Tab-separated table of C-alpha atoms in Angstrom:
chain	number	residue	atom	x	y	z
A	1339	MET	CA	223.836	16.382	146.429
A	1340	SER	CA	227.305	17.616	146.609
A	1341	ASP	CA	226.716	18.274	150.635
A	1342	LEU	CA	225.245	14.838	150.563
A	1343	LYS	CA	228.571	13.567	149.059
A	1344	ASP	CA	231.124	15.236	151.552
A	1345	ILE	CA	229.528	13.696	154.032
A	1346	LEU	CA	229.625	10.260	152.760
A	1347	ASN	CA	233.061	10.549	151.582
A	1348	SER	CA	234.179	11.993	154.961
A	1349	TYR	CA	232.268	9.668	157.474
A	1350	GLN	CA	231.294	6.455	155.075
A	1351	PRO	CA	228.331	5.720	156.877
A	1352	ALA	CA	226.931	2.046	156.755
A	1353	CYS	CA	223.838	3.311	155.702
A	1354	VAL	CA	221.995	6.468	155.444
A	1355	ALA	CA	218.354	7.310	155.476
A	1356	LEU	CA	216.668	10.000	153.422
A	1357	GLN	CA	213.653	11.579	153.540
A	1358	GLU	CA	211.825	14.339	151.419
A	1359	THR	CA	213.747	13.248	148.378
A	1360	HIS	CA	211.462	14.783	145.920
A	1361	LEU	CA	212.366	12.278	143.230
A	1362	LYS	CA	210.298	11.035	140.397
A	1363	PRO	CA	210.407	7.781	138.937
A	1364	GLU	CA	212.531	8.953	135.924
A	1365	ASN	CA	215.304	10.583	138.069
A	1366	SER	CA	218.510	8.671	138.389
A	1367	PHE	CA	219.662	8.927	141.463
A	1368	ARG	CA	222.982	7.096	142.123
A	1369	LEU	CA	226.115	7.290	144.581
A	1370	HIS	CA	229.417	5.831	144.285
A	1371	GLY	CA	230.011	3.133	146.857
A	1372	TYR	CA	226.332	2.734	147.955
A	1373	ILE	CA	223.274	1.126	147.134
A	1374	VAL	CA	220.248	2.794	146.635
A	1375	PHE	CA	216.779	1.881	147.341
A	1376	ARG	CA	214.150	3.994	146.882
A	1377	LYS	CA	210.153	4.736	147.268
A	1378	ASP	CA	209.302	8.045	145.411
A	1379	HIS	CA	206.039	9.826	146.223
A	1380	PRO	CA	203.211	7.581	145.825
A	1381	ALA	CA	201.608	10.359	143.165
A	1382	ASN	CA	205.024	10.305	141.183
A	1383	ARG	CA	205.278	14.011	142.182
A	1384	ALA	CA	208.538	15.513	142.816
A	1385	SER	CA	207.498	15.884	146.511
A	1386	GLY	CA	208.224	13.557	149.663
A	1387	GLY	CA	210.196	10.582	148.814
A	1388	VAL	CA	212.423	8.051	151.016
A	1389	ASP	CA	215.643	6.428	150.131
A	1390	LEU	CA	218.144	4.087	152.131
A	1391	LEU	CA	221.529	4.366	150.682
A	1392	ILE	CA	223.564	1.668	151.951
A	1393	SER	CA	227.640	0.569	151.420
A	1394	ASN	CA	228.043	-1.802	148.959
A	1395	ASN	CA	230.479	-3.327	151.532
A	1396	ILE	CA	227.171	-4.263	153.723
A	1397	PRO	CA	225.363	-6.943	152.528
A	1398	SER	CA	221.621	-5.905	152.399
A	1399	SER	CA	218.353	-7.058	151.168
A	1400	LEU	CA	215.270	-4.841	150.299
A	1401	LEU	CA	212.249	-5.207	152.451
A	1402	THR	CA	208.514	-5.793	151.068
A	1403	LEU	CA	206.295	-3.338	153.221
A	1404	ASN	CA	202.541	-3.019	152.854
A	1405	THR	CA	202.013	0.252	154.202
A	1406	PRO	CA	200.093	3.744	153.020
A	1407	PHE	CA	203.325	5.398	154.382
A	1408	GLN	CA	205.972	6.786	152.849
A	1409	ALA	CA	208.333	3.723	153.959
A	1410	ILE	CA	211.234	2.049	153.084
A	1411	GLY	CA	213.138	-0.446	154.526
A	1412	ALA	CA	215.978	-2.875	154.152
A	1413	GLN	CA	217.724	-5.567	156.256
A	1414	ILE	CA	221.493	-4.980	156.583
A	1415	PHE	CA	224.093	-7.240	157.781
A	1416	THR	CA	227.278	-5.716	159.954
A	1417	HIS	CA	227.910	-7.529	163.294
A	1418	LYS	CA	224.547	-8.737	162.782
A	1419	LEU	CA	221.527	-8.614	161.001
A	1420	ILE	CA	219.613	-5.003	161.357
A	1421	THR	CA	216.546	-3.666	159.642
A	1422	VAL	CA	216.453	0.050	159.187
A	1423	CYS	CA	213.558	2.096	157.792
A	1424	SER	CA	213.165	5.528	156.515
A	1425	LEU	CA	210.133	6.655	156.905
A	1426	TYR	CA	208.407	10.263	155.974
A	1427	SER	CA	205.068	11.277	157.076
A	1428	PRO	CA	204.075	14.767	155.379
A	1429	PRO	CA	202.437	17.472	157.929
A	1430	ASN	CA	198.892	18.205	158.045
A	1431	THR	CA	198.295	14.428	156.399
A	1432	HIS	CA	196.403	11.812	159.070
A	1433	ILE	CA	197.829	8.798	160.488
A	1434	ASP	CA	195.996	6.023	160.937
A	1435	GLN	CA	197.379	4.137	164.532
A	1436	THR	CA	196.543	0.883	163.015
A	1437	ASN	CA	198.740	1.807	160.231
A	1438	LEU	CA	201.622	2.886	162.287
A	1439	ASN	CA	201.297	-0.485	164.359
A	1440	ASN	CA	201.091	-2.424	161.127
A	1441	LEU	CA	204.490	-0.914	160.003
A	1442	MET	CA	205.725	-1.974	163.295
A	1443	LEU	CA	204.822	-5.582	163.481
A	1444	GLN	CA	206.639	-5.779	159.444
A	1445	LEU	CA	210.049	-4.511	160.348
A	1446	PRO	CA	212.016	-7.736	161.767
A	1447	GLU	CA	213.559	-6.657	165.205
A	1448	PRO	CA	215.888	-5.517	165.824
A	1449	PHE	CA	215.299	-2.548	163.769
A	1450	VAL	CA	215.728	1.066	163.769
A	1451	ILE	CA	213.364	3.784	162.275
A	1452	LEU	CA	215.088	7.227	160.901
A	1453	GLY	CA	212.135	9.321	159.868
A	1454	ASP	CA	210.841	13.032	159.391
A	1455	LEU	CA	207.552	11.965	161.431
A	1456	ASN	CA	206.722	16.000	161.634
A	1457	GLY	CA	205.354	15.414	165.103
A	1458	HIS	CA	205.570	17.442	167.998
A	1459	SER	CA	206.414	16.089	171.579
A	1460	GLN	CA	207.914	17.415	174.767
A	1461	ILE	CA	209.476	14.003	175.515
A	1462	TRP	CA	211.994	14.985	171.978
A	1463	GLY	CA	212.412	18.618	172.553
A	1464	SER	CA	209.512	20.686	171.205
A	1465	ASP	CA	208.159	23.182	173.010
A	1466	ASP	CA	204.612	21.623	172.881
A	1467	THR	CA	202.982	18.373	171.877
A	1468	ASN	CA	200.414	18.109	169.042
A	1469	SER	CA	198.108	15.032	167.754
A	1470	ARG	CA	200.696	13.539	166.003
A	1471	GLY	CA	203.670	14.041	168.552
A	1472	ARG	CA	200.956	12.049	170.610
A	1473	GLN	CA	200.552	9.045	168.347
A	1474	ILE	CA	204.098	8.220	168.213
A	1475	GLU	CA	204.328	8.627	172.211
A	1476	LYS	CA	201.631	5.812	171.880
A	1477	LEU	CA	203.501	4.216	169.430
A	1478	LEU	CA	206.700	4.173	171.529
A	1479	HIS	CA	205.060	2.629	174.716
A	1480	VAL	CA	202.918	0.085	173.170
A	1481	HIS	CA	205.730	-1.430	171.222
A	1482	ASN	CA	208.028	-0.516	173.928
A	1483	LEU	CA	210.413	1.459	171.516
A	1484	CYS	CA	213.519	3.646	172.392
A	1485	LEU	CA	213.420	6.883	171.353
A	1486	LEU	CA	217.424	7.945	170.361
A	1487	ASN	CA	216.601	11.675	170.050
A	1488	THR	CA	218.114	14.152	172.802
A	1489	ASP	CA	216.440	17.442	173.059
A	1490	GLU	CA	218.566	18.781	170.267
A	1491	ILE	CA	216.840	20.445	167.178
A	1492	THR	CA	216.512	18.775	164.020
A	1493	HIS	CA	214.624	21.127	161.530
A	1494	PHE	CA	214.736	25.054	160.669
A	1495	HIS	CA	211.159	26.034	159.359
A	1496	THR	CA	212.115	29.286	156.979
A	1497	PRO	CA	208.703	30.603	156.499
A	1498	THR	CA	208.166	31.605	160.458
A	1499	ARG	CA	211.896	31.041	161.234
A	1500	THR	CA	211.673	28.514	163.672
A	1501	PHE	CA	213.582	25.570	164.978
A	1502	HIS	CA	211.655	22.169	165.604
A	1503	SER	CA	212.789	18.699	166.432
A	1504	ILE	CA	210.709	16.647	163.859
A	1505	ASP	CA	213.277	13.837	162.738
A	1506	LEU	CA	213.005	11.085	164.901
A	1507	ALA	CA	215.379	7.922	165.546
A	1508	ILE	CA	213.713	5.017	167.087
A	1509	CYS	CA	214.622	1.657	167.786
A	1510	SER	CA	213.986	-1.972	169.175
A	1511	PRO	CA	215.353	-1.887	173.134
A	1512	SER	CA	217.917	-4.908	171.919
A	1513	LEU	CA	219.717	-2.581	170.322
A	1514	LEU	CA	220.663	-0.376	173.490
A	1515	PRO	CA	223.603	-0.976	175.124
């Protein structure tokens, strides 16, 4: 928590998306200067979970998302209205392509999705492509979305001591310069 506070104090971001928060409903989570929108694990376990931290200086409103995913969305107004979504998809769980498509249709454009999707694809720097990665590739193609990732790694898997790129930043094309 102190690392997160240091980052917030140093960079003062307008919005931060968190995944795998591991919070239960009874856990208090507040950060000075930020509104916290959160969605805990659906089984009220201390695992998974997503948050959006939005600066108190930024007008925002929580979106209602009808999805089986661990996802939370909000609209923020910086220089224009933008939808931000924090999304977590645990490894080894089935993702239905229809549910992914339905989530995209619920996000007012322009939008940014920031998430730990646990998908591997050579497109975003993985050594190989798995079925989850192919689903995400299809999502990008079908909805004409932009992947903001470079080939940089985003995760170190401690048990296998390997690096992966499983955290993705995806946006509507209208957000690109």
